C-alpha positions as a printed Julia matrix, in Angstrom:
274×3 Matrix{Float64}:
  22.71   -0.87    3.68
  25.28    1.74    2.66
  27.35    1.45   -0.54
  30.48    2.6     1.31
  33.26    0.05    1.78
  33.11   -1.62    5.19
  34.91   -4.41    6.98
  32.42   -7.24    6.45
  34.31   -9.55    8.82
  33.26   -7.62   11.91
  29.87   -9.26   12.31
  29.09  -12.95   11.93
  25.69  -13.5    10.27
  23.23  -16.14   11.36
  22.89  -19.48    9.6
  19.66  -18.42    7.89
  21.35  -15.31    6.56
  24.31  -17.33    5.28
  21.85  -19.56    3.38
  20.46  -16.47    1.66
  23.99  -15.37    0.79
  24.65  -18.83   -0.61
  21.65  -18.67   -2.96
  22.8   -15.3    -4.34
  26.35  -16.58   -4.91
  24.96  -19.73   -6.57
  22.91  -17.66   -9.02
  25.8   -15.33   -9.81
  28.31  -18.19  -10.37
  25.93  -19.96  -12.75
  25.68  -16.72  -14.76
  29.45  -16.14  -14.64
  30.35  -19.69  -15.74
  27.34  -20.2   -18.02
  26.57  -23.53  -16.42
  24.38  -25.0   -13.67
  25.67  -26.02  -10.27
  24.01  -28.27   -7.68
  22.23  -26.35   -4.95
  24.55  -27.75   -2.27
  27.69  -27.15   -4.33
  30.59  -25.66   -2.36
  32.74  -23.35   -4.48
  36.46  -23.71   -4.01
  38.82  -20.83   -3.28
  40.24  -21.12   -6.8
  36.76  -20.76   -8.32
  35.97  -17.79   -6.1
  39.29  -16.17   -7.07
  38.07  -15.9   -10.67
  35.35  -13.42   -9.64
  35.96   -9.92  -11.08
  34.14   -6.6   -10.79
  33.4    -6.72  -14.53
  31.55  -10.05  -14.23
  29.58   -8.76  -11.23
  28.63   -5.6   -13.18
  27.36   -7.69  -16.09
  25.23   -9.8   -13.75
  23.86   -6.68  -12.04
  23.09   -5.11  -15.45
  20.98   -8.12  -16.28
  19.19   -7.79  -12.96
  18.53   -4.1   -13.54
  17.28   -4.09  -17.13
  17.6    -7.65  -18.48
  20.67   -6.93  -20.65
  24.02   -8.04  -19.27
  25.97   -6.17  -21.99
  24.35   -2.79  -21.34
  26.8    -0.11  -20.21
  24.75    1.27  -17.35
  27.72    2.56  -15.46
  28.59    5.16  -18.12
  25.35    5.3   -20.1
  21.71    5.93  -19.28
  19.83    3.4   -17.22
  16.44    2.63  -18.78
  13.4     2.98  -16.59
  11.55    1.42  -15.0
  14.4    -0.5   -13.37
  13.75   -4.06  -12.25
  15.49   -3.87   -8.86
  16.3    -1.14   -6.37
  19.63   -0.14   -4.91
  18.66   -2.01   -1.73
  18.58   -5.27   -3.67
  21.92   -4.51   -5.37
  23.43   -3.77   -1.95
  22.28   -7.17   -0.72
  23.75   -8.88   -3.82
  27.07   -7.16   -3.18
  27.09   -8.15    0.48
  26.15  -11.77   -0.32
  28.96  -12.29   -2.82
  31.45  -10.42   -0.63
  30.86  -12.81    2.25
  32.47  -15.71    0.31
  35.41  -13.79   -1.23
  38.84  -15.02   -0.1
  40.14  -11.48    0.43
  36.89   -9.84    1.52
  38.62   -7.47    3.93
  40.72   -5.84    1.16
  39.72   -3.07   -1.2
  39.87   -4.08   -4.85
  43.01   -3.01   -6.65
  42.27   -2.64  -10.39
  45.98   -2.77  -11.35
  47.0    -5.9    -9.48
  43.52   -7.46   -9.74
  43.67   -8.41   -6.1
  41.35   -7.86   -3.17
  37.57   -8.07   -2.82
  35.95   -7.46   -6.24
  32.65   -6.38   -4.64
  34.54   -3.4    -3.11
  35.35   -2.05   -6.54
  34.55    1.63   -7.16
  32.66    0.74  -10.34
  30.2    -1.49   -8.42
  29.69    1.16   -5.76
  29.13    3.83   -8.44
  26.56    1.67  -10.23
  24.59    1.12   -7.02
  24.78    4.85   -6.27
  23.5     5.69   -9.76
  20.54    3.32   -9.38
  19.76    4.93   -6.03
  19.72    8.42   -7.57
  17.39    7.27  -10.34
  15.07    5.62   -7.82
  14.97    8.75   -5.66
  14.21   10.9    -8.71
  11.39    8.63   -9.9
   9.9     8.44   -6.41
  10.1    12.24   -6.08
   8.39   12.75   -9.46
   5.61   10.35   -8.53
   4.97   12.19   -5.25
   4.99   15.56   -7.06
   2.53   14.36   -9.71
   0.25   12.98   -7.03
   0.43   16.24   -5.11
  -0.15   18.45   -8.21
  -2.93   16.33   -9.74
  -6.3    17.91   -8.96
  -8.85   15.69   -7.41
 -11.43   14.33   -9.85
 -13.88   13.33   -7.16
 -17.15   15.31   -7.31
 -17.78   17.66   -4.46
 -20.8    16.58   -2.46
 -22.85   19.34   -0.9
 -25.05   18.26    1.96
 -28.71   19.35    1.64
 -29.97   21.85    4.22
 -31.45   20.31    7.33
 -35.17   21.15    7.63
 -36.2    23.11   10.71
 -38.95   21.55   12.84
 -41.4    23.68   14.84
 -42.62   22.08   18.07
 -46.21   22.77   19.17
 -46.89   24.98   22.17
 -49.92   25.48   24.37
 -50.84   28.75   22.66
 -50.07   27.94   19.02
 -50.62   25.12   16.58
 -48.29   23.76   13.93
 -48.66   25.11   10.42
 -47.18   22.78    7.79
 -46.6    24.39    4.41
 -47.63   22.19    1.51
 -46.05   22.52   -1.88
 -48.95   22.67   -4.31
 -46.78   22.92   -7.39
 -47.5    19.53   -8.95
 -46.44   18.65  -12.5
 -49.32   18.41  -14.95
 -48.77   14.74  -15.75
 -48.96   13.86  -12.01
 -51.97   16.01  -11.08
 -54.67   13.31  -11.28
 -52.92   10.63   -9.15
 -52.01   13.2    -6.51
 -55.58   14.49   -6.34
 -56.89   10.94   -5.82
 -54.48   10.38   -2.94
 -55.44   13.66   -1.29
 -59.16   12.85   -1.58
 -58.63    9.5     0.15
 -56.71   11.22    2.95
 -59.52   13.77    3.47
 -62.17   11.0     3.59
 -60.14    9.02    6.11
 -59.63   12.06    8.33
 -63.38   12.78    8.24
 -64.16    9.25    9.45
 -61.83    9.69   12.42
 -63.41   13.02   13.31
 -66.91   11.5    13.27
 -65.75    8.51   15.33
 -64.22   10.72   17.99
 -67.42   12.82   18.15
 -69.63    9.75   18.58
 -67.35    8.37   21.25
 -67.52   11.66   23.19
 -71.33   11.69   23.13
 -71.47    8.05   24.27
 -69.25    8.8    27.26
 -71.46   11.73   28.27
 -74.63    9.55   28.1
 -72.94    6.84   30.16
 -71.96    9.41   32.78
 -75.56   10.67   33.02
 -76.94    7.12   33.46
 -74.49    6.44   36.3
 -75.6     9.55   38.1
 -79.31    8.58   37.83
 -78.58    5.06   39.14
 -76.69    6.49   42.11
 -79.64    8.76   42.98
 -82.1     5.83   42.88
 -79.87    3.67   45.11
 -79.52    6.47   47.66
 -83.35    6.92   47.75
 -83.87    3.22   48.49
 -81.26    3.35   51.27
 -83.02    6.31   52.89
 -86.44    4.56   52.66
 -85.1     1.44   54.43
 -83.63    3.54   57.21
 -87.03    5.21   58.08
 -88.91    1.88   59.02
 -89.25    1.4    62.89
 -89.71   -2.02   64.65
 -93.32   -2.77   65.96
 -94.39   -2.14   69.68
 -95.14   -5.45   71.5
 -97.09   -3.86   74.45
 -96.44   -3.8    78.22
 -98.65   -6.84   79.1
 -96.96   -9.13   76.67
 -93.57   -8.0    77.87
 -94.51   -8.69   81.5
 -95.91  -12.14   80.67
 -92.76  -13.06   78.83
 -90.73  -12.22   81.88
 -92.78  -14.44   84.3
 -93.48  -17.44   82.04
 -90.43  -18.8    80.09
 -92.46  -20.8    77.49
 -94.64  -17.85   76.79
 -91.5   -15.7    76.61
 -90.17  -17.92   73.74
 -93.48  -17.68   71.9
 -93.53  -13.88   72.22
 -89.97  -13.65   70.91
 -90.82  -15.92   67.97
 -93.94  -13.88   67.17
 -91.98  -10.66   67.29
 -89.45  -12.06   64.85
 -92.27  -13.14   62.48
 -93.91   -9.76   62.56
 -90.55   -8.05   61.91
 -89.95  -10.36   58.95
 -93.33   -9.49   57.47
 -92.54   -5.82   57.7
 -89.11   -6.21   56.04
 -90.5    -8.63   53.44
 -88.19  -11.5    54.48
 -88.6   -14.83   56.29
 -86.93  -15.25   59.67
């Protein structure tokens, strides 16, 4: 809100805003009359006519530094101040809303008009604003000029990895510079690693030999099976003779006997029962 004089009757505030204005007026009137008023007390026009710029300045002085008798308009305003110029502007607007002659500028000679539109009140608010702007500017400057106390963190170099290729193997450099007091434990760990690696090498060698022996045995078994198949294929069925064949054709019972005998003889040759 600006500290310039304005016609406060142009806009009608909402009910909630009027209640806030009422609380500010209530606090000021209790300070001005040095007595308490009920919260719902409605001040008469005669009571509001007793309001002067001097009494408002005293109340604002108390709000600013806690001392109503301090001459902050002509003297130095102690810092830090307890309220900003925005708050003082709102106090001025709240009290002005209830003044009988709120549309008139305050006349210091006739003591008539709106006391909140006094030049002294506007000058006090302007002075508080200048102090607040100066303090805020100094704080920003100190923050900008203050060197950072945070330690600078330097990221460690990223190690380069070498991928294996078909023609080359990986060579891993080992730092052998071990402090004297740690030499014995490190040596024990390295010995255990060497022993474990040796066991794996021996295991892989034994496994390779076992696979070769198994492959050889399979080949021998296949050769034996093929030999037996060839031997079974070379056996021919026995010759029954022409006379027996002719008899079997002319005599049906004899033909059955000859067929049965031929099956028996074939079974004896193959080593099975028919």
